[in-house]
PDB file of C-alpha atoms in Angstrom:
ATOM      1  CA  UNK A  28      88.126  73.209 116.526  1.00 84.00           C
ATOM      2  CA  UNK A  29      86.043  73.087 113.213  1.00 92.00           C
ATOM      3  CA  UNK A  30      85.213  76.532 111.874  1.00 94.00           C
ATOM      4  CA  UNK A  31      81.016  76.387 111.399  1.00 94.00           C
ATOM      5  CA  UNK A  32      81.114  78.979 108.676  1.00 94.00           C
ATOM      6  CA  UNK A  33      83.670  76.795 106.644  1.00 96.00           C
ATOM      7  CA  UNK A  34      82.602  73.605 106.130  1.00 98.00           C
ATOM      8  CA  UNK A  35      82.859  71.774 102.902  1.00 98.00           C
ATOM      9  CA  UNK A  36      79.805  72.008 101.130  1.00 98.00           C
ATOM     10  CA  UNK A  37      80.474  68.767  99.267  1.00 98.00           C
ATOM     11  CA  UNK A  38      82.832  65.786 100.446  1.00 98.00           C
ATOM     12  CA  UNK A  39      83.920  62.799  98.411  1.00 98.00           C
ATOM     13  CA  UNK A  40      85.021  59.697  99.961  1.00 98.00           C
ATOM     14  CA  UNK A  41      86.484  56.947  98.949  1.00 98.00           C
ATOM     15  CA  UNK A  42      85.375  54.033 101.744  1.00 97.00           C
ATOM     16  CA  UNK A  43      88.465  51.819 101.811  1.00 97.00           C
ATOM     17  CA  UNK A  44      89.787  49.436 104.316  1.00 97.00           C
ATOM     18  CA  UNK A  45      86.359  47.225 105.050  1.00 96.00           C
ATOM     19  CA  UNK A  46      88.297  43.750 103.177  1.00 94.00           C
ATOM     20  CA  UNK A  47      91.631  44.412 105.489  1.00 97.00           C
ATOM     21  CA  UNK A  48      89.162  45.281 108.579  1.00 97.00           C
ATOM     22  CA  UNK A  49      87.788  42.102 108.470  1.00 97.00           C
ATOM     23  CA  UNK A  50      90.849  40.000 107.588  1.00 97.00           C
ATOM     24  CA  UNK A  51      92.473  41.543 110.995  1.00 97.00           C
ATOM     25  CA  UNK A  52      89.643  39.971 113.216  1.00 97.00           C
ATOM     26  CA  UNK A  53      89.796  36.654 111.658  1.00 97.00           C
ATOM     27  CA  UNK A  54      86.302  37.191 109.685  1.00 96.00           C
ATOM     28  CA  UNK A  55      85.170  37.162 105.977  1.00 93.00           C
ATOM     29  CA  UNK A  56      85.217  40.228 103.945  1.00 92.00           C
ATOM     30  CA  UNK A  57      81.519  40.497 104.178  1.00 91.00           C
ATOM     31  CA  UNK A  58      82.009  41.211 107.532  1.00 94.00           C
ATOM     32  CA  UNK A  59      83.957  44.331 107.041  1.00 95.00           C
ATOM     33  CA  UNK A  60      80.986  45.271 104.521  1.00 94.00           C
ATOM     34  CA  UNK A  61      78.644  45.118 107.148  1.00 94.00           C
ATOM     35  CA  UNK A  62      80.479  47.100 109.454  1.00 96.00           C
ATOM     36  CA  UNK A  63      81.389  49.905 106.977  1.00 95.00           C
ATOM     37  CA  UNK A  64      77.645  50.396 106.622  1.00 94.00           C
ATOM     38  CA  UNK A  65      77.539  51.431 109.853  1.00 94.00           C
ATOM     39  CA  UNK A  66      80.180  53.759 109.421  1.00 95.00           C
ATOM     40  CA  UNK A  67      77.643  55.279 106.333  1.00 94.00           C
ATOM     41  CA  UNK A  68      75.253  56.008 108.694  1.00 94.00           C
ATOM     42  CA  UNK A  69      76.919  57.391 111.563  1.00 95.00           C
ATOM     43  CA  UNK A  70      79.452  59.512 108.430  1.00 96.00           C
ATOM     44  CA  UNK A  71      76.104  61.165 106.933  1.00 95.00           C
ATOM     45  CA  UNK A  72      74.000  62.155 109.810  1.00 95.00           C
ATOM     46  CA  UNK A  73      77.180  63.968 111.644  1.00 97.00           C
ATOM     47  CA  UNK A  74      77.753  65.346 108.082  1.00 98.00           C
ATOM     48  CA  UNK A  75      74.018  66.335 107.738  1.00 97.00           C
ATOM     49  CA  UNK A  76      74.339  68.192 110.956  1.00 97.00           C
ATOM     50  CA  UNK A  77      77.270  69.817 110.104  1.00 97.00           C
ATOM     51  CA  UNK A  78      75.950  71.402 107.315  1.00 98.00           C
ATOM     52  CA  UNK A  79      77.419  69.601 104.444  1.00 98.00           C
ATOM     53  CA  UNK A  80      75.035  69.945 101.286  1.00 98.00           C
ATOM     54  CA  UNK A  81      76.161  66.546  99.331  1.00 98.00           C
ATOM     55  CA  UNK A  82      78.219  63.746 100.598  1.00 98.00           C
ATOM     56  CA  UNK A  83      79.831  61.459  97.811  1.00 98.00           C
ATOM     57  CA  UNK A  84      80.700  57.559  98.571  1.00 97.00           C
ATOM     58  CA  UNK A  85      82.590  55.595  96.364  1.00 97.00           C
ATOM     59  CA  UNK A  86      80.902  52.351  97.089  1.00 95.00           C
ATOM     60  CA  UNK A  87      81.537  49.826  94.463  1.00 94.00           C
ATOM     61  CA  UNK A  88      83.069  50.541  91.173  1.00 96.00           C
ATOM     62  CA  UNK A  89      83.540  49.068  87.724  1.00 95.00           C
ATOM     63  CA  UNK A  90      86.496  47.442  88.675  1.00 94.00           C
ATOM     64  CA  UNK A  91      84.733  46.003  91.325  1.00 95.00           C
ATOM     65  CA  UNK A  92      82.949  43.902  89.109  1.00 95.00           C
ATOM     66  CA  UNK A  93      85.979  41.147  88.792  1.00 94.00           C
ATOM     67  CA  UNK A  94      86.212  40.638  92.753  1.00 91.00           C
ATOM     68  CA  UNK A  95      85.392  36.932  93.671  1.00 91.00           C
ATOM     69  CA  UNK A  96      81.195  36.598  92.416  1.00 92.00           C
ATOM     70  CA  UNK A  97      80.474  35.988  96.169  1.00 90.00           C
ATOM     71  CA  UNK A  98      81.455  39.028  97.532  1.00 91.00           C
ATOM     72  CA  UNK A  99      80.064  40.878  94.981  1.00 93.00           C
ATOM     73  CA  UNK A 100      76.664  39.136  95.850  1.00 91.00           C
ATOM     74  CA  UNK A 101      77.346  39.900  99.043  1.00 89.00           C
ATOM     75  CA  UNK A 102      77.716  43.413  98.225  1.00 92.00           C
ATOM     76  CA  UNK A 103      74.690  43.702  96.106  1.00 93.00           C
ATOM     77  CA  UNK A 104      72.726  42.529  99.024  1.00 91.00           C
ATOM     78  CA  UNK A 105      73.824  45.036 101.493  1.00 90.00           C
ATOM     79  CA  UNK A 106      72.878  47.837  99.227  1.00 90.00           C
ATOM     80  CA  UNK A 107      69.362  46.068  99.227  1.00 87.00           C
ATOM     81  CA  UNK A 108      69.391  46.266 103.252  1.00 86.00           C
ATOM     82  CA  UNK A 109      71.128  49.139 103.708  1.00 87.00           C
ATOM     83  CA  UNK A 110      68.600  51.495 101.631  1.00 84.00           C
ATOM     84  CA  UNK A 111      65.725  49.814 104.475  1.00 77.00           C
ATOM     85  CA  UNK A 112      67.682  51.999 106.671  1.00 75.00           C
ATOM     86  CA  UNK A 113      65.560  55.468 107.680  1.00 78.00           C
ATOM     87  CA  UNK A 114      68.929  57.652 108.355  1.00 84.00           C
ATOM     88  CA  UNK A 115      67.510  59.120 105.068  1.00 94.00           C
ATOM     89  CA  UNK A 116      64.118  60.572 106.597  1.00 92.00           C
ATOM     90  CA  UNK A 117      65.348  60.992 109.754  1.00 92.00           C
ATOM     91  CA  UNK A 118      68.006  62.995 108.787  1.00 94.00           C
ATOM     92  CA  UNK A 119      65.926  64.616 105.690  1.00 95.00           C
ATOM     93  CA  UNK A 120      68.961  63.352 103.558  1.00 96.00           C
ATOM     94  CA  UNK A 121      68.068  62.893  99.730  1.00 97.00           C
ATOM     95  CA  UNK A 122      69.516  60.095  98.350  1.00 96.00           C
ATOM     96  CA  UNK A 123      71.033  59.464  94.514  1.00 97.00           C
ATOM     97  CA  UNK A 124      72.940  57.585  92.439  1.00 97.00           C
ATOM     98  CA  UNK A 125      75.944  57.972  89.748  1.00 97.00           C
ATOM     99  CA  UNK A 126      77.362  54.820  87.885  1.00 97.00           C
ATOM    100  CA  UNK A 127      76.549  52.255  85.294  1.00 96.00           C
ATOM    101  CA  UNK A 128      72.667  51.020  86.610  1.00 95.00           C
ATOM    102  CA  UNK A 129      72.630  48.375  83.700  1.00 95.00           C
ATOM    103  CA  UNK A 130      75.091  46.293  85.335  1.00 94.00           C
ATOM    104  CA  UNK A 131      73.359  45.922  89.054  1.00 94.00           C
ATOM    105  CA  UNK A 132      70.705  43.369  89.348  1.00 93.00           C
ATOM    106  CA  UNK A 133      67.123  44.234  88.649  1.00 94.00           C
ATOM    107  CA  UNK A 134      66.202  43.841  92.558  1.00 93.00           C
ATOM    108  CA  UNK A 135      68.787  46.604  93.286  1.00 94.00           C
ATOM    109  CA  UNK A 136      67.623  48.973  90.220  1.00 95.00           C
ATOM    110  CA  UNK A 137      64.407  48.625  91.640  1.00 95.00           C
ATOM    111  CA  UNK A 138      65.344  49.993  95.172  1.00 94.00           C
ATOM    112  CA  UNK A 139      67.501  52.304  93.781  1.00 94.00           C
ATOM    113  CA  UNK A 140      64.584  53.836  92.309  1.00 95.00           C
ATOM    114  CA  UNK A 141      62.288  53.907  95.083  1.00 94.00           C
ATOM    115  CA  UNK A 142      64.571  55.154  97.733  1.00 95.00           C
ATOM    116  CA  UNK A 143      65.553  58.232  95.157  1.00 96.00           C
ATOM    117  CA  UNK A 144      61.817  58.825  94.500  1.00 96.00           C
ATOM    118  CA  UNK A 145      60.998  58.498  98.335  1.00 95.00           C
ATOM    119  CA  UNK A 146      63.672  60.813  99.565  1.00 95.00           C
ATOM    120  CA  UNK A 147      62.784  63.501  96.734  1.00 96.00           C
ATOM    121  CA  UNK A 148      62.196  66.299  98.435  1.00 96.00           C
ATOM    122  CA  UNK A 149      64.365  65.531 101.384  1.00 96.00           C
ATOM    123  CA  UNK A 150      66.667  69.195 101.667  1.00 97.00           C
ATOM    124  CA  UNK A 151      69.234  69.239 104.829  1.00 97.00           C
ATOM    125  CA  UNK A 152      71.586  66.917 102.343  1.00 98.00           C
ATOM    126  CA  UNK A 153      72.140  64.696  99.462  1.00 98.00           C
ATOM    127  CA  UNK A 154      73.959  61.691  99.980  1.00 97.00           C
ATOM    128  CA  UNK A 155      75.043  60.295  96.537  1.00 97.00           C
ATOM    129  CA  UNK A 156      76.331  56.711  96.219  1.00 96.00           C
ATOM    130  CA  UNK A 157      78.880  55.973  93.579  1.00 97.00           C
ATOM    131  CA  UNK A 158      77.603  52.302  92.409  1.00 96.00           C
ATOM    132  CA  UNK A 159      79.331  50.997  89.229  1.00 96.00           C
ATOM    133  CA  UNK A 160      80.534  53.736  88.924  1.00 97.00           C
ATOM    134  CA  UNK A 161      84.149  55.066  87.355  1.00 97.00           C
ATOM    135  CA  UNK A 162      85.437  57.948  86.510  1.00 98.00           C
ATOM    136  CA  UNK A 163      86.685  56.606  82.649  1.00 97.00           C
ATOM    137  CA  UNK A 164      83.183  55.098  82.394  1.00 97.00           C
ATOM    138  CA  UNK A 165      82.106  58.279  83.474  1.00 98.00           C
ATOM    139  CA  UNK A 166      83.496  60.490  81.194  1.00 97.00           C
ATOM    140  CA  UNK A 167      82.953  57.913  78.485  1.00 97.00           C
ATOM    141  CA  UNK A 168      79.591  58.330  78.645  1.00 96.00           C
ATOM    142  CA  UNK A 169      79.944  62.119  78.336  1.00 95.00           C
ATOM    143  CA  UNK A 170      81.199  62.192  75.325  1.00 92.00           C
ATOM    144  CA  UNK A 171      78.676  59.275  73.952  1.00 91.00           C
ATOM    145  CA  UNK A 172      76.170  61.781  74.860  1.00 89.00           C
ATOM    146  CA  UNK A 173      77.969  64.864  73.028  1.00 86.00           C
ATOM    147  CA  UNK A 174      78.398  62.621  69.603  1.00 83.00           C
ATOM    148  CA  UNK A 175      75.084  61.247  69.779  1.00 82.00           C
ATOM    149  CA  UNK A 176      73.852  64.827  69.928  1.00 78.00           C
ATOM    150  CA  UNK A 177      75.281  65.949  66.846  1.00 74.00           C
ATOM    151  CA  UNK A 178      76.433  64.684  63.728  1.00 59.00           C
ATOM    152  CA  UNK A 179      80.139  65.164  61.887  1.00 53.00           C
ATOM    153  CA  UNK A 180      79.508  66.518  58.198  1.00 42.00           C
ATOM    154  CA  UNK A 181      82.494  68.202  55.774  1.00 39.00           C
ATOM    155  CA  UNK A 182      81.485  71.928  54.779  1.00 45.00           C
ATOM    156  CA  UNK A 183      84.153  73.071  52.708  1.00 40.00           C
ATOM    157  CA  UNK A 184      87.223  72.465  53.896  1.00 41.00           C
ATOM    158  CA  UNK A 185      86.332  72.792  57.239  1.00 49.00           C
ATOM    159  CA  UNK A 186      84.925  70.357  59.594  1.00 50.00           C
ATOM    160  CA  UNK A 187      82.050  70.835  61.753  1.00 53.00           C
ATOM    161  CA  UNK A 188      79.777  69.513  63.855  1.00 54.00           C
ATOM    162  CA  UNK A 189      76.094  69.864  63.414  1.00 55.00           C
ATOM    163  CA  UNK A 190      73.716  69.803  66.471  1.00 54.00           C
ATOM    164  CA  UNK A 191      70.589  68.086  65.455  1.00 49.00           C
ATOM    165  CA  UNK A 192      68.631  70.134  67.846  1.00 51.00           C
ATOM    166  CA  UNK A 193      70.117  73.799  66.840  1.00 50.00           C
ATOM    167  CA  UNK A 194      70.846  72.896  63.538  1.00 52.00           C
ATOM    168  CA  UNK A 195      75.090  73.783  63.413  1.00 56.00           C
ATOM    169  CA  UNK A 196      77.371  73.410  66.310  1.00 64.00           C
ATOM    170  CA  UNK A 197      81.855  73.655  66.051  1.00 70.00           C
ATOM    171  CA  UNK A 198      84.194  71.888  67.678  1.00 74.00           C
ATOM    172  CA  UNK A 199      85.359  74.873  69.376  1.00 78.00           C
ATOM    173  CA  UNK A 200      81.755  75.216  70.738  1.00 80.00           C
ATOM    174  CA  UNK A 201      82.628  72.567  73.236  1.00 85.00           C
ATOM    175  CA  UNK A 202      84.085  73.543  76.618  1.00 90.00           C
ATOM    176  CA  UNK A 203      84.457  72.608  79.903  1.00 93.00           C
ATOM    177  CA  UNK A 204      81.119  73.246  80.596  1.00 93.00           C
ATOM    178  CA  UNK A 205      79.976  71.403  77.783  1.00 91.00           C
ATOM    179  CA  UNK A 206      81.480  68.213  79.229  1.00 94.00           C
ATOM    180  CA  UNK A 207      80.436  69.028  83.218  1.00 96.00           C
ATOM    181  CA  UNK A 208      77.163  69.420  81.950  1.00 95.00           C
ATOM    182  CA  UNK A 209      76.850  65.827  79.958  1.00 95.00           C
ATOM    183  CA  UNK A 210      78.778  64.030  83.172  1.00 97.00           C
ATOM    184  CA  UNK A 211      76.524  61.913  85.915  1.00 97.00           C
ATOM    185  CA  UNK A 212      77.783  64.525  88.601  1.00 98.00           C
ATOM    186  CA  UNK A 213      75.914  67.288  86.865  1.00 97.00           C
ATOM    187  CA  UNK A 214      72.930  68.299  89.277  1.00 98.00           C
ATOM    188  CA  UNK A 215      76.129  68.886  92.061  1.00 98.00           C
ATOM    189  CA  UNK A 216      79.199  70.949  92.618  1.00 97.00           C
ATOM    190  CA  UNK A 217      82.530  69.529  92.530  1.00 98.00           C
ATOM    191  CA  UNK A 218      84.034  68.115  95.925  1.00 98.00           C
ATOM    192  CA  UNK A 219      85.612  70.629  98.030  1.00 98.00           C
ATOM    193  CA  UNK A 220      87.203  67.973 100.000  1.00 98.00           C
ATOM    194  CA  UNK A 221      87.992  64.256  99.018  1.00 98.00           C
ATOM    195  CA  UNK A 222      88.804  61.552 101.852  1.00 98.00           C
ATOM    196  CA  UNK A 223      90.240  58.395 101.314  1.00 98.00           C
ATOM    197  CA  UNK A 224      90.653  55.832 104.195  1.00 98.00           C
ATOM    198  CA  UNK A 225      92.721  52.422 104.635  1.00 98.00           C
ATOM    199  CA  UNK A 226      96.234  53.878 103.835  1.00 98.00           C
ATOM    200  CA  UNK A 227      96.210  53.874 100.298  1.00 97.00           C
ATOM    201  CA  UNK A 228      97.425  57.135  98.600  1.00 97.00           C
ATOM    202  CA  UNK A 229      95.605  56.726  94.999  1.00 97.00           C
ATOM    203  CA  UNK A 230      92.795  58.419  93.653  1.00 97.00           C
ATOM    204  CA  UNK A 231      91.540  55.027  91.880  1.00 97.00           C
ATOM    205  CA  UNK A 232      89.415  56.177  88.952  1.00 97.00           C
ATOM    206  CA  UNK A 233      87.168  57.956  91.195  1.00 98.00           C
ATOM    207  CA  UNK A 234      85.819  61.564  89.965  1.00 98.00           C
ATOM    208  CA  UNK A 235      88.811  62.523  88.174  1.00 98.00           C
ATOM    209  CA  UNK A 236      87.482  65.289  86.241  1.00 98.00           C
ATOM    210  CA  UNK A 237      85.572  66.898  89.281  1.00 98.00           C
ATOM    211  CA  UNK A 238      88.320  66.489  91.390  1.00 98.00           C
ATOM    212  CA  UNK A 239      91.027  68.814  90.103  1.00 97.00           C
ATOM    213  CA  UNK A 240      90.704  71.305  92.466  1.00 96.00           C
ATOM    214  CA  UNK A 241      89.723  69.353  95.526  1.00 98.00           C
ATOM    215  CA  UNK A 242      91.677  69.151  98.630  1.00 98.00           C
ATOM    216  CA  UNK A 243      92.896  66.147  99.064  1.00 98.00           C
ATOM    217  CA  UNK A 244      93.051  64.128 102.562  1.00 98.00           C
ATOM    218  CA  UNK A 245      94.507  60.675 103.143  1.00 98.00           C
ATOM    219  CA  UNK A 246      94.581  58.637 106.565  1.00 98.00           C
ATOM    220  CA  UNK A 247      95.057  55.130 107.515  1.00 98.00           C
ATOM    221  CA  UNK A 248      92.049  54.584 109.147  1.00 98.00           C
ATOM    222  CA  UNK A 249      90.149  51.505 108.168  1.00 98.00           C
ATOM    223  CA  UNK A 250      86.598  52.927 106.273  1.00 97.00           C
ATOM    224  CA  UNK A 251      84.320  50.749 109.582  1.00 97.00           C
ATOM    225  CA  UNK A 252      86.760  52.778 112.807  1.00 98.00           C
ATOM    226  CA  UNK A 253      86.148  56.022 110.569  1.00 98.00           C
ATOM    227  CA  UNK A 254      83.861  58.131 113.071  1.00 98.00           C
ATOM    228  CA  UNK A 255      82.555  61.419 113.670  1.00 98.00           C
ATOM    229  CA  UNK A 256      85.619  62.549 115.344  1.00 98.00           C
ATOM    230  CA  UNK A 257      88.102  61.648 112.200  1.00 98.00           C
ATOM    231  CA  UNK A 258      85.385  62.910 109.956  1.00 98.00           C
ATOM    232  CA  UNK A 259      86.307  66.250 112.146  1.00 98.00           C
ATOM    233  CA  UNK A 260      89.625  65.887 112.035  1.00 98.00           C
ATOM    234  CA  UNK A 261      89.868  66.296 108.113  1.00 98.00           C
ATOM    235  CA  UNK A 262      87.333  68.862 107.943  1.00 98.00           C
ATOM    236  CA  UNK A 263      89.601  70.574 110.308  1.00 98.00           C
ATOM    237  CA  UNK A 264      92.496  70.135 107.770  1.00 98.00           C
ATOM    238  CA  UNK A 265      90.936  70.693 105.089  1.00 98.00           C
ATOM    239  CA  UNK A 266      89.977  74.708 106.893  1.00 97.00           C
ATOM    240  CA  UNK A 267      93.934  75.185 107.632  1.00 95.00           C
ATOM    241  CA  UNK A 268      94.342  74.939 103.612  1.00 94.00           C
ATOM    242  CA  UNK A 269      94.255  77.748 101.184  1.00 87.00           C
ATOM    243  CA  UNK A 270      92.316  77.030  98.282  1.00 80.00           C
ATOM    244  CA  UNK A 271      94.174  79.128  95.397  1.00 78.00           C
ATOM    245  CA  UNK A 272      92.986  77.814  92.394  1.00 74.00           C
ATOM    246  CA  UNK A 273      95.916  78.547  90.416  1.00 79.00           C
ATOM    247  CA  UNK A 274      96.125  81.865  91.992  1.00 73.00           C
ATOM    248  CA  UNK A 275      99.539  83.582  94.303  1.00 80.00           C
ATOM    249  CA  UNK A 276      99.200  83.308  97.869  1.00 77.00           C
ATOM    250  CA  UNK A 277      99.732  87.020  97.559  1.00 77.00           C
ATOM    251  CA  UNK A 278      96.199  87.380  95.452  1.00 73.00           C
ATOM    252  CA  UNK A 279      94.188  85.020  97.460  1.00 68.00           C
ATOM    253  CA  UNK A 280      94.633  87.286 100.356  1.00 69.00           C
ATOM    254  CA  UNK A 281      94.255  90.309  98.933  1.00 70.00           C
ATOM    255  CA  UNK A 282      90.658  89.220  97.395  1.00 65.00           C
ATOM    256  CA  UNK A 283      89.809  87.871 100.988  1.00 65.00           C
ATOM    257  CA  UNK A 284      90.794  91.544 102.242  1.00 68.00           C
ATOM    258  CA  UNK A 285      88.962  93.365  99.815  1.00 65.00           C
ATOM    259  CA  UNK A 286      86.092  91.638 100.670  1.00 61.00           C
ATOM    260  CA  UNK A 287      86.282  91.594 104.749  1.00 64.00           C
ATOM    261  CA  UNK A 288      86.321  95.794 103.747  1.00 63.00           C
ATOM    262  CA  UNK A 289      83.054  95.604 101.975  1.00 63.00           C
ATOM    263  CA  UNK A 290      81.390  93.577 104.302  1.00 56.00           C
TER     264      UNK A 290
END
């Protein structure tokens, strides 16, 4: 039985199993494609209802990019189709992107941009697609952004960094922060849980940094059989977890007690 006032407010998942899907009924990949769309939409509007605030799915990444050209055609088209679909309105889901936009064909930028701008001020969820996206790309980029920022000068015998904006920035002025706030997952928290279908027990370059204190839950479920009651089955094991953060056992509870007594 899923606890309503613990669910995940974000959950990652990486969509895997749609090739092998296919290959098992005698079809072509594309096939399995199709089918794990289907799985999107029935995965965000039983996550919308829940009460999940941002749903992450890994969808096509960098790598993805060497796959046989006709697949990946195949794959650019369903995003064109798929974002037709009104799951977004009807479930007053917003809908974003995170990965490498130069790479996808101008057709797809182009609905990529409209179906962010038209779901704008949709508020139940956010439903954020990982499209050429990586995590290594991702964190690339960050620190593109950080050295473009400011500029490396000698004073002294010291090095430092000047910002270009506030005029002198140090190398020990960057922190964590610094980085989450230069990385394309920015405007969101970090997963609380991260599902990955299809067997495989590998994280594959998929929100590494964000990711280091999710809970983590594999199954070998193919991404298009994934359903509402599997989705509920790893929310349900993800509430039977303690989250400690680097914490004891010991000091986890002992928070949680103190603050049952004020409430």
């Amino acid at each position: 039985m899923i606890e309503t006032n613990n669910i995940p407010q974000h959950i990652a998942i990486i969509m895997d199993g749609n090739g092998r899907w296919a290959n098992e009924r005698g079809k072509e990949r594309s096939f399995g494609h199709q089918a794990g769309v289907d799985a999107v939409r029935r995965i965000a509007a039983e996550c919308a209802r829940m009460g999940v605030k941002y749903l992450t799915l890994y969808t096509f990444s960098t790598e993805n990019w060497g796959r046989p050209a006709e697949e990946v055609a195949a794959l650019m088209g369903l995003v064109l189709t798929s974002l037709e679909d009104e799951i977004f309105m009807k479930n007053n889901v917003r809908f974003r992107v995170i990965g490498d936009r130069k790479r996808l064909p101008d057709a797809v930028q182009q609905k990529l941009r409209e179906t962010e701008e038209r779901t704008a001020k949709n508020d139940t969820m956010t439903m954020v697609v990982a499209l050429s996206y990586s995590s290594r790309w991702e964190i690339t980029e960050a620190v593109r952004q950080i050295v473009a920022e400011v500029r490396e000068q000698a004073d002294g015998s010291a090095l430092s960094w000047k910002n270009l904006k506030t005029g002198g920035t140090f190398p020990q002025d960057i922190t964590e922060e610094t980085i989450s706030q230069h990385l394309a997952t920015n405007f969101m928290p970090d997963p609380d849980l991260l599902i990955r279908t299809g067997g495989e027990l590998r994280i594959s370059n998929y929100l590494l940094w964000q990711i280091a204190y999710s809970e983590l839950y594999f199954c070998d479920t193919y991404w298009p059989d994934f359903d509402e009651e599997a989705l509920h089955k790893a929310v349900e094991s993800y509430q039977h977890r303690q989250r400690r953060y680097g914490k004891t056992e010991a000091q986890v509870e002992s928070e949680a007690s103190h603050l049952n007594d004020k409430a």
